[in-house]
């Protein structure tokens, strides 16, 4: 039990309370991974639970691998027997065994979003619909949203409200596309990512014997990042835990930021209603960040109404104030960030990897990348084009997929004439139509090419089928690496790339060699019992964004805030803090939307360990136009005691090393007029500014003066304080009580 001495009292309570429903509310940086790890080790080591009876669900394979490694160090190799992984990987594993019960082959293909979009484009074209109205992205998003809410195509078509929505959106054929999409997936022996969860629900609903088997197997069920679960994921875990009731969920409602993927914050907010005898423990001590960062983050999230109340605290040092930096343009913002990193690296002997630059949308990276390149600072973009999304990799993977599952229509279309073998689009379309019209598996049509295609094309298709059959024989006899090497050579793909002597061609050839290296590594890994090509393909298909591309270079990390969750860096820049960008103009339709954006700001702020920067620009190029910008409303919500407003000169103004100088109070946000009507409706009615409202110069503001604020209304100044170049006013407002505002930041009208 000595290992439990490493835990604080709340963490220890979460570890030791093993039976019955448990909810662990884990604040940012509170050591939740350690708690989950120790909890599983405690079940195995102290409680004598068989590791095979423990199911632990995470959202990235990387998190699962890290946890497994830590548990092994505590409880020994027995920990390898726990069922641990992402929702998709664990349920794909179950579906491989049980797929026949719902009519799928056990070697079903898993379609990624590119495969799905390609199939949707094909269906839209076949239905002679306008592809500008039925855009593949939008259609896939609509279908995905339905599946995450467990709405089948039949239920979709029979729901009058859904039908009315589609008609109002001028997309009345959406239900028919959904039906055809599912039909084509089924015939191709394929599932998309959402199907892995949807079909697990169907399996458990229609086959109670299967459900009972897994209920008895999984006596303890644990779910990490519970705030990110959707309805489908929640119902699966609830069903699995229904017999033993030993369900433990870990999460932080303040970090629920994936509603656009179907995540439902109500799962964590309402968990107690489903389990009245729930044991709740709150992990509120932050081990990651300085006091200043923790207090600023608390002041941000405190503005949300839908939340489980907790008070995150830390015993870490106060640390430096958060720097708030104003730039005249997005290009200047990039230069300021790059030069600040250069300066901090040299002054504090930091590595590139100690820095992260977080933004709301990927398009913001351009100006920052240019500035970093000019300063010769190495950087990497997370969430850019993944290794497994590159064309040459997808081409070879498609060959392997089709050899494993010759019903895979999308893989077939990709490889049938690559490298070129004289089979044109017309011939390919004839084969696909024949399979569809005769309700015959695609592979049967391909094997009988001459019956459907006349002359030379029929013979060429037969040659292709013969090659695939040879690959299938190899799959039965040899491991994944040996088969992949054979396919790469005999398909002609390696030769095609080798003969392209351009720099790009050489890179593509090297990328394919790197894929073969990855397959060899997979085969040589003693933890992978199944070394077949099918098993490798499943593992790759189930990689999450955070698992792709092992890049160990010492580099500054650039990424969207959504990609940053779960990570930490010594210094973090949150850039582009402007209205309509962050919060996004797409997320101002409701309080729920705005609160999700605020949670996103909270997540960004809590990635920082030692130093945090907020930056905004007064002008920014967006959609090809130069726009005037105003500071984000979120900046007003940060505790002013945590902020230091800085004006940093760019290299244009002063060559060489950078100096920072304080910004006089009057040159902060004064004079930048916000649109009061853009504010969300509050439970307490916000003040409507006077018709003649115009911010005053507050340099000489005195105690006892009356002022008007555009949001808080009328109030009396209680006191004025000066800290360095920051000037603060404490004001007693009539309806909103006492507020402390930075004068360089607040917009106040002095009433004579």
XYZ file of C-alpha atoms in Angstrom:
752
model
C 0.000 0.000 0.000
C 3.074 2.291 0.174
C 2.477 3.375 -3.404
C -0.719 5.150 -2.255
C 1.442 7.472 -0.124
C 2.286 9.296 -3.371
C -1.320 10.535 -3.637
C -3.043 13.491 -2.014
C -6.160 12.701 0.130
C -8.656 13.291 -2.702
C -6.640 11.252 -5.182
C -6.335 8.430 -2.655
C -10.102 8.425 -2.023
C -10.692 8.153 -5.783
C -8.297 5.182 -5.993
C -9.574 3.266 -2.959
C -13.318 3.627 -3.642
C -13.464 0.805 -6.172
C -17.017 -0.535 -5.907
C -20.203 1.074 -7.142
C -20.611 4.134 -9.371
C -17.877 6.782 -8.956
C -17.419 10.184 -10.593
C -14.014 11.840 -10.369
C -14.203 15.528 -11.285
C -10.615 16.285 -12.246
C -9.583 19.916 -12.680
C -6.880 20.851 -15.185
C -3.430 19.576 -14.158
C -4.805 17.683 -11.141
C -3.115 14.341 -11.891
C -6.095 12.399 -13.249
C -3.892 10.052 -15.298
C -2.041 9.127 -12.128
C -5.356 8.458 -10.355
C -6.660 6.233 -13.170
C -3.341 4.392 -13.304
C -3.197 3.792 -9.556
C -6.868 2.801 -9.506
C -6.338 -0.015 -12.023
C -3.103 -1.090 -10.305
C -4.979 -1.078 -6.956
C -7.739 -3.303 -8.383
C -5.183 -5.832 -9.662
C -2.538 -5.626 -6.935
C -4.618 -5.044 -3.791
C -8.142 -6.265 -4.637
C -7.082 -9.306 -6.653
C -9.279 -8.442 -9.643
C -8.398 -10.353 -12.817
C -6.968 -7.833 -15.326
C -9.146 -9.424 -18.044
C -12.200 -8.139 -16.125
C -11.174 -4.472 -16.311
C -12.222 -2.207 -19.191
C -10.589 1.223 -19.420
C -11.730 3.566 -22.199
C -9.734 6.599 -23.321
C -9.837 9.010 -26.257
C -6.333 8.458 -27.682
C -4.223 5.341 -28.086
C -1.268 7.364 -26.829
C -3.041 7.967 -23.488
C -3.904 4.266 -23.249
C -0.297 3.215 -24.001
C 1.077 5.636 -21.404
C -1.363 4.349 -18.787
C -0.599 0.720 -19.579
C 3.134 1.375 -19.207
C 2.615 3.092 -15.831
C 0.321 0.323 -14.547
C 2.900 -2.313 -15.516
C 5.503 -0.516 -13.399
C 3.112 -0.713 -10.419
C 1.337 -4.046 -10.875
C 3.613 -6.029 -13.204
C 3.034 -7.600 -16.626
C -0.452 -8.777 -15.609
C -1.590 -5.216 -16.445
C -1.220 -6.027 -20.158
C -4.358 -8.139 -19.903
C -6.640 -5.189 -19.167
C -8.929 -4.151 -22.000
C -7.590 -0.664 -22.528
C -7.857 1.656 -25.504
C -10.035 4.163 -27.294
C -13.776 3.607 -27.603
C -13.315 2.916 -31.299
C -10.417 0.483 -30.903
C -12.026 -1.538 -28.095
C -15.384 -1.832 -29.839
C -13.754 -2.569 -33.212
C -12.056 -5.477 -31.419
C -15.440 -6.722 -30.157
C -17.017 -6.259 -33.590
C -14.228 -8.291 -35.252
C -15.375 -11.234 -33.136
C -19.131 -10.621 -33.327
C -19.521 -8.977 -36.777
C -21.218 -12.022 -38.314
C -24.198 -11.557 -35.984
C -25.030 -8.225 -37.635
C -24.219 -9.331 -41.179
C -20.659 -7.999 -41.586
C -17.492 -9.950 -42.429
C -14.942 -10.192 -39.612
C -12.336 -8.544 -41.885
C -14.507 -5.456 -42.467
C -12.719 -2.309 -43.652
C -12.773 0.869 -41.564
C -13.341 3.913 -43.781
C -11.634 7.165 -42.829
C -13.273 10.530 -43.592
C -11.633 10.716 -47.051
C -13.113 7.341 -48.017
C -16.529 8.401 -46.713
C -16.465 11.719 -48.572
C -15.418 9.983 -51.792
C -18.347 7.566 -51.459
C -20.763 10.433 -50.776
C -19.513 12.324 -53.840
C -20.123 9.178 -55.924
C -23.678 8.831 -54.578
C -24.466 12.529 -55.142
C -23.209 12.216 -58.723
C -25.225 9.034 -59.351
C -28.376 10.728 -57.994
C -27.701 13.695 -60.341
C -27.787 16.152 -57.431
C -25.968 19.478 -57.238
C -22.622 18.831 -55.501
C -22.487 22.497 -54.480
C -25.696 22.011 -52.469
C -24.881 18.498 -51.249
C -21.243 19.100 -50.313
C -19.529 15.931 -49.112
C -18.303 17.566 -45.890
C -21.745 18.829 -44.918
C -23.514 15.573 -45.828
C -21.009 13.479 -43.867
C -21.322 15.812 -40.863
C -25.123 15.460 -40.946
C -24.946 11.651 -41.162
C -22.302 11.522 -38.415
C -24.466 13.664 -36.126
C -27.405 11.311 -36.678
C -25.325 8.203 -35.902
C -23.883 9.770 -32.754
C -27.480 10.229 -31.569
C -28.241 6.641 -32.645
C -30.603 7.720 -35.441
C -30.596 5.065 -38.179
C -31.383 5.971 -41.786
C -34.848 4.473 -41.302
C -35.527 6.628 -38.219
C -34.027 9.635 -40.009
C -36.424 9.286 -42.940
C -39.444 8.772 -40.659
C -38.792 11.802 -38.445
C -40.931 14.760 -39.611
C -38.767 17.287 -37.716
C -35.587 16.034 -39.357
C -37.303 16.087 -42.750
C -38.488 19.678 -42.127
C -34.916 20.690 -41.176
C -33.524 19.247 -44.407
C -36.201 20.909 -46.509
C -35.557 24.250 -44.801
C -31.845 23.782 -45.598
C -32.801 23.101 -49.254
C -31.428 19.546 -48.935
C -34.545 17.342 -49.105
C -32.603 14.306 -50.425
C -30.371 14.005 -47.351
C -32.294 11.004 -45.972
C -32.034 9.176 -49.285
C -28.271 9.840 -49.455
C -27.931 8.498 -45.878
C -29.785 5.306 -46.914
C -27.647 4.777 -50.028
C -24.448 5.559 -48.092
C -25.223 2.890 -45.474
C -26.242 0.400 -48.163
C -22.960 0.910 -50.037
C -20.910 0.623 -46.841
C -22.653 -2.644 -46.001
C -22.080 -4.069 -49.481
C -18.421 -3.035 -49.326
C -18.012 -4.830 -46.002
C -17.028 -1.483 -44.501
C -17.845 0.669 -41.488
C -17.020 4.313 -40.949
C -15.813 5.542 -37.547
C -19.319 6.323 -36.317
C -20.508 2.845 -37.326
C -18.062 1.259 -34.871
C -20.119 2.757 -32.033
C -23.516 2.661 -33.761
C -23.133 -1.029 -34.660
C -21.903 -1.925 -31.159
C -25.151 -0.446 -29.835
C -27.109 -2.455 -32.429
C -25.185 -5.616 -31.490
C -25.923 -5.188 -27.772
C -29.560 -4.231 -28.445
C -30.384 -7.164 -30.731
C -28.188 -9.885 -29.194
C -28.653 -9.977 -25.432
C -26.467 -13.080 -25.195
C -23.541 -11.067 -26.576
C -24.292 -8.159 -24.235
C -24.441 -10.540 -21.275
C -21.099 -12.088 -22.269
C -19.332 -8.719 -22.130
C -21.217 -7.575 -19.018
C -19.844 -10.608 -17.197
C -16.361 -10.067 -18.636
C -16.109 -6.368 -17.700
C -16.728 -6.261 -13.955
C -15.059 -2.831 -13.710
C -15.599 -0.140 -16.337
C -13.618 3.107 -16.374
C -14.062 6.050 -18.750
C -11.497 8.838 -19.100
C -12.423 12.293 -20.490
C -16.068 11.516 -19.799
C -17.116 15.067 -20.705
C -16.208 14.245 -24.335
C -18.542 11.258 -24.687
C -21.533 11.334 -27.021
C -24.877 9.597 -26.518
C -23.723 6.466 -28.337
C -20.590 6.074 -26.182
C -22.475 6.729 -22.965
C -25.182 4.139 -23.684
C -22.609 1.449 -24.503
C -20.713 1.982 -21.247
C -23.944 2.202 -19.242
C -25.128 -1.136 -20.708
C -21.775 -2.822 -20.045
C -21.783 -1.670 -16.395
C -25.469 -2.467 -15.794
C -24.863 -5.796 -14.015
C -21.984 -5.013 -11.641
C -22.551 -1.218 -11.450
C -18.799 -0.688 -10.999
C -18.551 2.273 -13.333
C -16.002 5.015 -12.747
C -15.994 8.129 -14.932
C -13.276 10.759 -14.882
C -13.645 14.163 -16.449
C -13.878 17.906 -16.207
C -16.985 19.639 -17.501
C -14.871 22.809 -17.824
C -12.899 21.066 -20.593
C -15.842 19.862 -22.680
C -14.967 21.340 -26.100
C -16.057 18.765 -28.679
C -19.780 19.449 -29.166
C -19.096 19.761 -32.905
C -18.101 16.071 -32.850
C -21.260 15.103 -30.992
C -19.872 15.260 -27.421
C -22.690 15.950 -24.957
C -21.752 17.866 -21.799
C -25.051 16.727 -20.257
C -23.549 13.226 -19.857
C -21.301 14.484 -17.066
C -23.671 17.164 -15.732
C -26.504 14.627 -15.322
C -24.484 11.547 -14.339
C -25.757 11.735 -10.752
C -29.370 11.424 -11.967
C -28.552 8.045 -13.521
C -26.711 6.857 -10.416
C -28.327 8.307 -7.244
C -25.868 6.448 -4.965
C -22.922 7.996 -6.814
C -19.653 8.599 -4.947
C -18.211 11.940 -6.096
C -14.648 13.090 -5.508
C -13.179 16.375 -6.729
C -9.506 16.701 -7.663
C -8.953 20.439 -7.274
C -5.207 20.775 -6.690
C -3.390 21.827 -9.870
C 0.198 20.534 -10.119
C 0.879 22.010 -13.561
C 0.589 25.788 -13.532
C 1.568 28.846 -11.530
C -0.908 30.498 -9.139
C -1.402 33.367 -11.575
C -2.398 31.053 -14.424
C -4.703 28.970 -12.187
C -6.453 32.081 -10.817
C -6.864 33.558 -14.308
C -8.335 30.287 -15.590
C -10.741 30.146 -12.633
C -11.904 33.692 -13.385
C -12.587 32.672 -16.999
C -14.615 29.523 -16.356
C -16.482 31.091 -13.439
C -18.591 33.004 -16.005
C -20.206 29.765 -17.272
C -23.575 28.836 -15.813
C -23.675 25.160 -16.885
C -20.945 23.642 -14.722
C -20.128 21.426 -11.767
C -18.739 23.848 -9.196
C -15.186 23.324 -8.052
C -12.344 25.561 -6.908
C -9.052 24.680 -8.579
C -6.024 25.795 -6.530
C -2.286 25.267 -6.485
C 0.582 25.439 -4.043
C 2.936 26.359 -6.927
C 4.647 29.794 -6.898
C 2.752 32.889 -8.103
C 4.840 33.064 -11.286
C 4.797 35.846 -13.842
C 1.730 37.844 -14.812
C -0.001 36.921 -18.065
C 1.220 39.197 -20.843
C -1.503 40.816 -22.907
C -0.078 41.968 -26.228
C -1.732 44.207 -28.813
C -0.503 44.091 -32.427
C -1.497 46.368 -35.279
C -1.916 43.438 -37.710
C -1.772 39.656 -37.915
C 1.696 39.904 -39.490
C 2.931 42.051 -36.612
C 1.338 39.578 -34.182
C 3.419 36.800 -35.786
C 6.615 38.875 -35.523
C 5.959 39.715 -31.867
C 5.335 36.059 -30.985
C 8.448 34.866 -32.889
C 10.718 37.501 -31.371
C 9.345 36.902 -27.865
C 10.112 33.189 -28.195
C 13.618 33.988 -29.477
C 14.187 36.287 -26.494
C 12.736 33.886 -23.892
C 14.752 30.963 -25.292
C 17.997 32.872 -24.911
C 17.237 34.500 -21.559
C 15.901 31.373 -19.861
C 17.854 28.668 -21.733
C 14.652 27.020 -22.964
C 14.130 24.538 -25.820
C 11.870 25.082 -28.823
C 9.682 22.256 -27.506
C 8.949 24.314 -24.370
C 6.741 26.655 -26.460
C 3.288 26.234 -27.970
C 1.276 28.646 -30.101
C -2.457 27.965 -29.967
C -5.073 29.366 -32.310
C -8.807 28.983 -32.947
C -8.513 27.985 -36.630
C -5.729 26.430 -38.727
C -5.741 29.366 -41.165
C -4.170 31.580 -38.483
C -0.878 29.708 -38.692
C 0.290 31.391 -41.941
C 1.525 34.715 -40.500
C 3.067 32.939 -37.503
C 4.864 30.382 -39.673
C 6.354 33.144 -41.834
C 7.639 34.972 -38.759
C 9.130 31.804 -37.224
C 10.904 30.944 -40.501
C 12.449 34.423 -40.689
C 13.809 33.961 -37.161
C 15.120 30.459 -38.072
C 12.998 28.913 -35.331
C 12.105 25.245 -35.870
C 8.394 24.485 -35.591
C 5.919 21.698 -36.280
C 2.214 21.912 -37.025
C -0.023 19.423 -35.248
C -3.145 18.583 -37.220
C -1.627 19.369 -40.604
C -1.372 16.692 -43.287
C -0.772 13.457 -41.423
C 1.727 10.892 -42.670
C -1.119 8.436 -43.231
C -3.085 10.998 -45.278
C -0.366 11.438 -47.922
C -1.337 10.209 -51.392
C 1.416 7.631 -51.819
C 0.687 6.149 -48.380
C -3.049 5.981 -49.067
C -2.330 4.329 -52.437
C -0.305 1.472 -50.926
C -2.745 1.164 -48.006
C -5.598 0.862 -50.543
C -3.824 -2.094 -52.202
C -3.441 -3.763 -48.828
C -7.062 -3.013 -47.883
C -8.439 -4.470 -51.101
C -6.318 -7.594 -50.753
C -7.728 -8.114 -47.232
C -11.317 -7.127 -48.112
C -12.000 -7.324 -51.889
C -15.484 -5.837 -51.396
C -13.929 -2.451 -50.472
C -15.251 -0.168 -53.226
C -13.235 2.924 -52.282
C -9.942 1.006 -52.209
C -10.829 -0.565 -55.591
C -11.466 2.827 -57.230
C -8.125 4.110 -55.946
C -5.960 1.268 -57.272
C -7.682 -0.248 -60.318
C -5.741 2.032 -62.686
C -2.800 3.085 -60.515
C -0.127 2.609 -61.641
C -1.747 3.040 -65.067
C -2.717 -0.296 -66.599
C -5.069 0.912 -69.344
C -8.369 0.580 -67.469
C -10.230 3.871 -67.990
C -12.953 5.547 -65.926
C -15.672 4.272 -68.284
C -14.658 0.652 -67.660
C -14.467 1.237 -63.900
C -17.953 2.808 -63.882
C -19.334 -0.169 -65.824
C -17.967 -2.591 -63.212
C -19.404 -0.562 -60.313
C -22.808 -0.223 -62.016
C -22.856 -3.954 -62.798
C -22.197 -4.799 -59.143
C -24.894 -2.351 -58.042
C -27.521 -3.377 -60.634
C -27.055 -7.105 -60.125
C -26.764 -6.712 -56.342
C -23.536 -8.686 -56.649
C -20.351 -8.253 -54.577
C -17.846 -6.060 -56.428
C -15.169 -8.761 -56.223
C -17.387 -11.232 -58.104
C -17.775 -8.692 -60.912
C -14.021 -7.971 -61.011
C -13.135 -11.678 -61.175
C -15.448 -11.996 -64.171
C -14.249 -8.871 -65.945
C -14.717 -10.174 -69.554
C -18.402 -10.922 -68.814
C -19.028 -7.246 -68.097
C -16.369 -5.567 -70.246
C -15.584 -6.397 -73.828
C -12.180 -6.661 -75.526
C -8.898 -5.521 -74.043
C -10.374 -3.893 -70.900
C -11.906 -7.208 -69.779
C -8.537 -8.936 -70.043
C -6.761 -6.168 -68.121
C -9.307 -6.432 -65.295
C -8.730 -10.200 -65.203
C -4.963 -9.591 -64.866
C -5.682 -7.211 -61.973
C -7.898 -9.844 -60.282
C -5.166 -12.486 -60.692
C -2.657 -10.162 -59.002
C -5.037 -9.554 -56.052
C -5.623 -13.325 -55.666
C -1.849 -13.815 -55.459
C -1.726 -11.203 -52.682
C -4.552 -12.997 -50.839
C -2.556 -16.251 -50.872
C 0.410 -14.351 -49.380
C -1.854 -12.933 -46.624
C -2.773 -16.482 -45.522
C 0.884 -17.570 -45.312
C 2.969 -14.600 -44.225
C 3.115 -11.722 -41.754
C 2.099 -8.122 -42.456
C 5.593 -6.887 -43.391
C 6.307 -9.684 -45.866
C 2.911 -9.228 -47.543
C 3.188 -5.417 -47.655
C 6.653 -5.628 -49.239
C 5.326 -8.028 -51.889
C 2.333 -5.788 -52.638
C 4.513 -2.647 -52.890
C 6.775 -4.334 -55.458
C 4.365 -6.449 -57.502
C 1.671 -3.767 -57.788
C 4.208 -1.591 -59.597
C 3.740 1.203 -57.062
C 7.351 1.185 -55.808
C 8.718 1.232 -59.355
C 6.395 4.104 -60.280
C 7.705 6.206 -57.393
C 11.343 5.169 -57.886
C 11.311 6.317 -61.503
C 10.149 9.806 -60.524
C 13.529 11.500 -59.930
C 12.118 14.878 -58.796
C 12.610 15.937 -55.157
C 8.889 15.345 -54.560
C 9.124 11.893 -56.172
C 12.091 10.988 -53.973
C 10.165 12.134 -50.880
C 7.179 10.002 -51.875
C 9.417 6.951 -52.382
C 11.029 7.506 -48.971
C 7.583 7.859 -47.378
C 6.548 4.445 -48.711
C 9.784 2.966 -47.340
C 8.923 4.587 -43.996
C 5.493 2.920 -44.081
C 7.177 -0.451 -44.649
C 9.467 0.340 -41.693
C 6.390 1.026 -39.551
C 4.902 -2.351 -40.556
C 8.185 -4.112 -39.691
C 8.192 -2.373 -36.319
C 4.614 -3.572 -35.759
C 5.526 -7.175 -36.624
C 8.646 -7.110 -34.414
C 6.736 -5.736 -31.402
C 6.238 -8.683 -28.987
C 3.067 -7.046 -27.589
C 1.293 -7.530 -30.934
C 0.182 -11.158 -30.908
C -1.657 -10.933 -34.253
C 0.958 -10.026 -36.874
C -1.380 -10.293 -39.855
C -1.865 -7.545 -42.414
C -5.536 -7.218 -41.423
C -4.584 -6.566 -37.810
C -2.047 -3.892 -38.819
C -4.607 -2.154 -41.067
C -7.106 -2.011 -38.208
C -4.542 -0.460 -35.887
C -3.684 2.256 -38.430
C -7.355 2.965 -39.195
C -7.988 3.543 -35.491
C -5.177 6.013 -34.915
C -6.490 9.286 -33.500
C -5.086 12.687 -34.482
C -2.845 12.748 -31.392
C -1.385 9.329 -32.197
C -0.178 10.078 -35.731
C 3.278 11.187 -36.813
C 6.000 10.457 -34.300
C 7.998 13.689 -34.539
C 10.689 13.920 -31.895
C 12.332 17.081 -33.282
C 12.945 19.919 -30.846
C 10.317 22.197 -32.330
C 7.838 24.880 -31.344
C 4.336 23.387 -31.480
C 1.637 25.123 -33.524
C -1.885 23.753 -33.190
C -5.548 24.562 -32.796
C -6.787 24.748 -29.219
C -8.975 21.692 -29.861
C -5.817 19.663 -30.628
C -4.037 20.858 -27.485
C -6.250 19.241 -24.847
C -4.293 16.946 -22.565
C -0.937 18.590 -23.396
C 1.233 21.005 -21.413
C 4.051 23.417 -22.257
C 6.254 25.745 -20.246
C 5.171 28.785 -22.267
C 1.950 29.150 -24.241
C 0.777 31.867 -26.643
C -2.964 32.079 -27.249
C -3.184 34.209 -30.398
C -6.006 35.884 -32.314
C -8.119 36.832 -29.293
C -10.573 38.926 -31.302
C -14.345 39.093 -31.582
C -15.775 36.871 -34.351
C -12.533 34.868 -34.381
C -12.430 33.786 -30.723
C -15.240 33.504 -29.781
C -15.989 32.346 -33.300
C -18.811 34.134 -35.073
C -20.232 30.647 -35.721
C -20.623 30.113 -31.964
C -22.765 33.052 -30.899
C -26.226 31.655 -31.597
C -26.932 30.507 -28.052
C -25.620 30.573 -24.512
C -24.572 26.910 -24.902
C -22.412 27.787 -27.914
C -20.781 30.729 -26.157
C -20.097 28.680 -23.025
C -18.379 26.041 -25.163
C -16.135 28.773 -26.625
C -15.351 29.962 -23.096
C -14.420 26.401 -22.114
C -12.110 26.388 -25.136
C -10.431 29.556 -23.829
C -10.113 27.862 -20.421
C -8.475 24.791 -22.006
C -6.018 27.023 -23.906
C -5.051 28.927 -20.755
C -4.530 25.793 -18.663
C -1.999 24.291 -21.104
C 0.631 26.723 -19.743
C 2.929 25.741 -16.886
C 5.105 28.827 -16.305
C 4.152 31.664 -18.645
C 1.040 32.582 -20.613
C 0.543 35.190 -23.344
C -2.684 36.508 -24.865
C -2.344 38.353 -28.170
C -4.768 40.149 -30.476
C -4.477 42.199 -33.655
C -6.302 45.380 -34.682
C -6.410 44.270 -38.338
C -6.347 40.803 -39.856
C -6.654 39.320 -43.328
C -9.610 36.934 -43.438
C -11.224 35.476 -46.534
C -8.964 37.649 -48.698
C -10.049 40.927 -47.077
C -8.356 43.187 -44.544
C -10.730 43.478 -41.582
C -10.696 45.780 -38.575
C -10.811 43.716 -35.390
C -11.829 44.333 -31.815
C -10.498 42.526 -28.731
C -12.300 39.389 -27.616
C -14.960 39.726 -24.941
C -13.143 36.923 -23.111
C -10.242 39.257 -22.310
C -12.592 41.369 -20.202
C -13.452 38.285 -18.166
C -9.888 37.537 -17.046
C -9.079 38.689 -13.503
C -7.181 41.969 -14.136
C -4.859 41.177 -11.213
C -3.405 38.390 -13.366
C -2.669 40.570 -16.412
C 0.222 42.736 -17.534
C -0.447 44.816 -20.642
C 2.600 45.083 -22.855
C 3.427 46.838 -26.104
C 6.288 45.014 -27.770
C 8.197 46.763 -30.525
C 8.618 44.723 -33.681
C 11.877 44.244 -35.561
C 10.741 46.976 -37.945
C 10.865 49.486 -35.122
C 14.067 48.291 -33.498
C 16.584 45.829 -34.971
C 18.273 43.154 -32.904
C 17.056 41.928 -29.550
C 13.601 42.791 -28.321
C 12.675 45.013 -25.383
C 9.243 45.187 -23.800
C 7.875 48.397 -22.435
C 4.758 49.092 -20.444
C 1.748 50.413 -22.248
C 0.264 53.587 -20.763
C -3.224 53.049 -19.422
C -4.964 55.078 -22.102
C -3.557 53.113 -25.046
C -5.052 49.705 -24.225
C -8.589 48.914 -25.342
C -10.002 52.444 -24.977
C -11.732 53.696 -28.080
C -12.345 50.260 -29.578
C -16.107 50.138 -29.556
C -17.772 46.772 -28.952
C -21.150 45.837 -30.372
C -23.369 45.535 -27.269
C -25.945 43.620 -29.295
C -23.410 40.837 -29.901
C -23.372 40.006 -26.188
C -25.163 36.882 -25.023
C -28.352 37.281 -23.037
C -27.582 36.890 -19.349
C -29.838 35.539 -16.636
C -29.350 38.974 -15.022
C -30.372 41.466 -17.677
C -27.351 43.353 -18.970
C -27.313 47.120 -19.078
C -28.258 48.874 -22.332
C -25.738 51.706 -22.881
C -27.034 55.282 -23.080
C -27.647 56.543 -26.646
C -24.752 59.006 -26.283
C -22.422 56.429 -24.701
C -18.796 57.066 -25.595
C -15.804 55.880 -23.524
C -14.050 58.705 -21.665
C -10.330 59.223 -21.117
C -9.887 57.682 -17.664
C -6.289 58.838 -17.016
C -7.503 61.237 -14.302
C -10.396 59.172 -12.941
C -10.961 59.831 -9.238
C -12.628 57.978 -6.367
C -16.281 58.961 -5.778
C -16.853 59.785 -9.466
C -19.922 58.314 -11.169
C -19.333 56.203 -14.296
C -21.255 54.142 -16.824
C -20.031 50.782 -18.163
C -21.606 49.341 -21.370
C -22.375 46.016 -19.652
C -22.498 46.652 -15.891
C -24.354 49.962 -16.059
C -23.982 52.836 -13.557
C -21.626 52.780 -10.605
C -19.470 54.790 -8.223
C -15.681 54.573 -8.141
C -14.559 53.278 -4.730
C -10.777 53.495 -5.178
C -8.010 53.784 -7.776
C -4.842 51.655 -7.535
C -1.648 51.749 -9.585
C 0.671 48.747 -10.041
C 3.593 49.691 -12.254
C 1.942 50.983 -15.399
C -1.332 49.165 -14.742
C -4.105 51.314 -13.287
C -7.148 49.629 -11.712
C -10.469 50.989 -10.500
C -12.734 49.321 -7.952
C -16.312 50.295 -8.803
C -19.586 49.578 -6.971
C -22.246 49.008 -9.646
C -25.955 49.333 -8.891
C -26.996 45.891 -10.135
C -23.753 43.960 -10.497
C -21.992 44.719 -7.222
C -18.292 45.482 -6.848
C -15.988 44.979 -9.844
C -12.266 45.639 -10.275
C -11.446 46.799 -13.805
C -8.217 47.610 -15.629
C -8.674 51.180 -16.848
C -6.602 50.549 -19.962
C -9.045 47.780 -20.753
C -12.468 48.909 -19.525
C -14.735 51.230 -21.471
C -16.127 53.750 -18.987
C -18.101 56.926 -19.554
C -17.457 59.480 -16.793
C -20.717 61.133 -15.761
C -20.258 64.838 -14.980
